Short mmCIF file of C-alpha atoms in Angstrom, two decimals:
data_model
loop_
_atom_site.label_atom_id
_atom_site.label_comp_id
_atom_site.label_asym_id
_atom_site.label_seq_id
_atom_site.Cartn_x
_atom_site.Cartn_y
_atom_site.Cartn_z
CA MET E 1253 24.96 -1.66 -4.10
CA ALA E 1254 25.49 -3.08 -7.06
CA ASP E 1255 23.03 -5.21 -6.27
CA ARG E 1256 20.31 -2.42 -5.58
CA HIS E 1257 18.25 -1.83 -8.56
CA ASP E 1258 15.15 -0.04 -9.01
CA THR E 1259 11.71 -1.84 -9.89
CA THR E 1260 8.66 -0.74 -11.09
CA LEU E 1261 4.84 -2.22 -9.91
CA PRO E 1262 3.42 -2.74 -13.04
CA GLU E 1263 -0.23 0.18 -12.70
CA ASP E 1264 -3.78 -1.52 -12.26
CA PRO E 1265 -5.46 -1.71 -14.98
CA PRO E 1266 -7.65 1.68 -16.60
CA GLU E 1267 -10.26 0.29 -16.00
CA VAL E 1268 -9.45 -1.59 -12.77
CA GLN E 1269 -7.27 2.39 -12.06
CA GLN E 1270 -11.68 3.76 -13.38
CA ALA E 1271 -13.36 1.47 -10.33
CA LEU E 1272 -11.50 2.51 -7.91
CA GLU E 1273 -11.32 6.15 -8.63
CA ALA E 1274 -15.65 6.21 -8.99
CA ALA E 1275 -15.73 4.19 -5.26
CA GLU E 1276 -12.84 6.26 -3.47
CA ALA E 1277 -15.77 9.46 -4.92
CA ALA E 1278 -18.83 7.70 -3.63
CA GLU E 1279 -20.18 9.68 -0.67
CA VAL E 1280 -17.84 8.85 2.64
CA THR E 1281 -20.75 6.50 4.86
CA ALA E 1282 -20.60 4.22 1.64
CA ARG E 1283 -16.99 4.64 0.44
CA ARG E 1284 -15.83 1.27 2.11
CA GLU E 1285 -18.33 -1.11 0.64
CA VAL E 1286 -18.00 0.69 -2.64
CA VAL E 1287 -14.26 0.19 -1.95
CA GLY E 1288 -14.46 -3.61 -0.36
CA ALA E 1289 -16.67 -4.61 -4.05
CA VAL E 1290 -13.68 -3.12 -6.67
CA VAL E 1291 -11.00 -5.07 -3.89
CA ALA E 1292 -13.88 -8.05 -3.64
CA ASP E 1293 -13.52 -8.15 -7.75
CA HIS E 1294 -9.24 -7.07 -8.77
CA PRO E 1295 -8.17 -8.57 -5.01
CA ALA E 1296 -4.49 -8.40 -6.38
CA CYS E 1297 -5.19 -4.49 -7.07
CA VAL E 1298 -3.10 -2.80 -3.97
CA ALA E 1299 -4.69 0.56 -4.45
CA GLY E 1300 -7.46 -0.69 -3.56
CA TRP E 1301 -5.66 -2.46 -0.11
CA ALA E 1302 -4.14 1.04 0.52
CA ALA E 1303 -8.24 2.47 0.46
CA LEU E 1304 -9.43 0.05 1.88
CA ALA E 1305 -6.88 0.95 4.98
CA ALA E 1306 -8.09 4.68 5.02
CA GLU E 1307 -11.45 3.85 5.68
CA GLY E 1308 -10.90 1.60 8.40
CA ARG E 1309 -13.42 1.02 11.01
CA ASP E 1310 -10.71 1.00 14.36
CA PRO E 1311 -7.16 0.75 14.32
CA ILE E 1312 -7.15 -3.63 13.67
CA GLU E 1313 -8.93 -3.05 10.49
CA ARG E 1314 -7.18 -0.41 9.04
CA TYR E 1315 -4.15 -2.83 10.00
CA ALA E 1316 -6.12 -6.22 8.04
CA TYR E 1317 -6.26 -4.24 5.11
CA ALA E 1318 -2.80 -2.18 5.58
CA ARG E 1319 -1.31 -6.23 6.06
CA VAL E 1320 -2.87 -7.96 2.96
CA GLY E 1321 -2.02 -4.90 0.28
CA TYR E 1322 1.08 -4.63 1.53
CA HIS E 1323 1.08 -8.93 0.95
CA ARG E 1324 -0.18 -8.40 -2.32
CA GLY E 1325 2.28 -5.16 -2.83
CA LEU E 1326 5.28 -7.76 -2.16
CA ASP E 1327 3.59 -10.69 -4.42
CA ALA E 1328 3.25 -7.89 -6.73
CA LEU E 1329 7.35 -7.43 -6.86
CA ARG E 1330 8.67 -10.10 -7.02
CA GLY E 1331 6.46 -10.46 -10.38
CA ALA E 1332 8.25 -7.37 -11.21
CA GLY E 1333 11.66 -9.55 -10.71
CA TRP E 1334 12.18 -7.81 -7.09
CA GLY E 1335 13.98 -10.66 -5.17
CA GLY E 1336 13.89 -9.17 -2.08
CA ARG E 1337 16.72 -6.29 -2.28
CA GLY E 1338 16.88 -2.69 -4.11
CA TYR E 1339 14.66 0.44 -4.28
CA VAL E 1340 11.30 1.28 -4.91
CA ARG E 1341 10.59 5.34 -5.27
CA TRP E 1342 8.19 7.03 -4.04
CA SER E 1343 8.52 9.36 -7.15
CA VAL E 1344 6.95 6.64 -9.67
CA PRO E 1345 3.47 6.78 -9.60
CA SER E 1346 3.07 3.05 -9.90
CA ASN E 1347 4.70 2.18 -6.61
CA ARG E 1348 2.82 4.82 -4.48
CA PRO E 1349 -0.05 2.02 -3.98
CA PHE E 1350 2.68 -0.98 -2.24
CA LEU E 1351 4.75 2.72 -0.55
CA THR E 1352 1.13 3.39 0.71
CA CYS E 1353 0.03 -0.13 2.31
CA LEU E 1354 3.10 -0.01 4.11
CA ALA E 1355 3.30 3.23 5.77
CA ARG E 1356 -0.64 2.63 6.66
CA LEU E 1357 0.40 -1.49 8.28
CA ARG E 1358 3.21 1.22 9.91
CA ALA E 1359 0.40 3.54 11.22
CA ALA E 1360 -1.65 1.50 12.30
CA ALA E 1361 1.10 -1.44 13.98
CA GLU E 1362 1.45 2.27 15.99
CA GLU E 1363 -1.87 2.50 16.91
CA ILE E 1364 -2.05 -1.05 18.65
CA GLY E 1365 1.18 -1.08 20.30
CA GLU E 1366 3.16 -2.84 18.31
CA GLU E 1367 6.20 -0.82 18.28
CA PRO E 1368 9.09 -3.38 16.95
CA GLU E 1369 7.09 -3.66 13.57
CA VAL E 1370 6.58 0.19 13.49
CA ALA E 1371 10.38 0.38 13.74
CA ARG E 1372 10.90 -3.04 11.21
CA ILE E 1373 8.62 -0.34 8.81
CA THR E 1374 10.21 2.55 9.18
CA THR E 1375 13.42 0.71 8.77
CA PHE E 1376 12.22 -0.84 5.38
CA LEU E 1377 10.39 2.24 4.09
CA ALA E 1378 14.02 3.60 4.10
CA GLU E 1379 16.01 0.79 2.47
CA LEU E 1380 13.10 0.80 -0.40
CA ASP E 1381 13.21 4.63 -0.87
CA PRO E 1382 16.25 6.51 0.69
CA ASP E 1383 13.91 9.52 0.00
CA TRP E 1384 11.01 8.92 1.94
CA ASP E 1385 9.47 11.16 3.73
CA ASP E 1386 6.46 10.83 6.35
CA ARG E 1387 4.26 12.99 4.35
CA ASN E 1388 3.76 10.70 0.96
CA VAL E 1389 1.03 9.33 2.75
CA ALA E 1390 -1.94 11.57 4.67
CA GLY E 1391 -4.43 9.20 7.19
#
């Protein structure tokens, strides 16, 4: 399709990436709190929301974190020129946090029995990246 172009999300600033990497290296018992502090300081950091979605204590918490990350990612996509159509490929590292949020949102939706949303997200992932592989995102 002529109107299907690739969109690349911008990377987080190096200081945000470093803060998140340090937070994700925290002890398991403190990780959610430490990652949450980074996200509180940098709420547009989609990678932070993806990390929180992995650390959620229950399906609703994971769903909520993933949904916020997904919406923050949509904002970033629009800022990068995405108009609701086009590719956002996993092969581009800066796109991975958004796609991770979307995959984790689907997993949490499945956990709570939200099957129509699971189907919509599955379709959306395939539209964003025709080479999508569910093994891209663990947990």
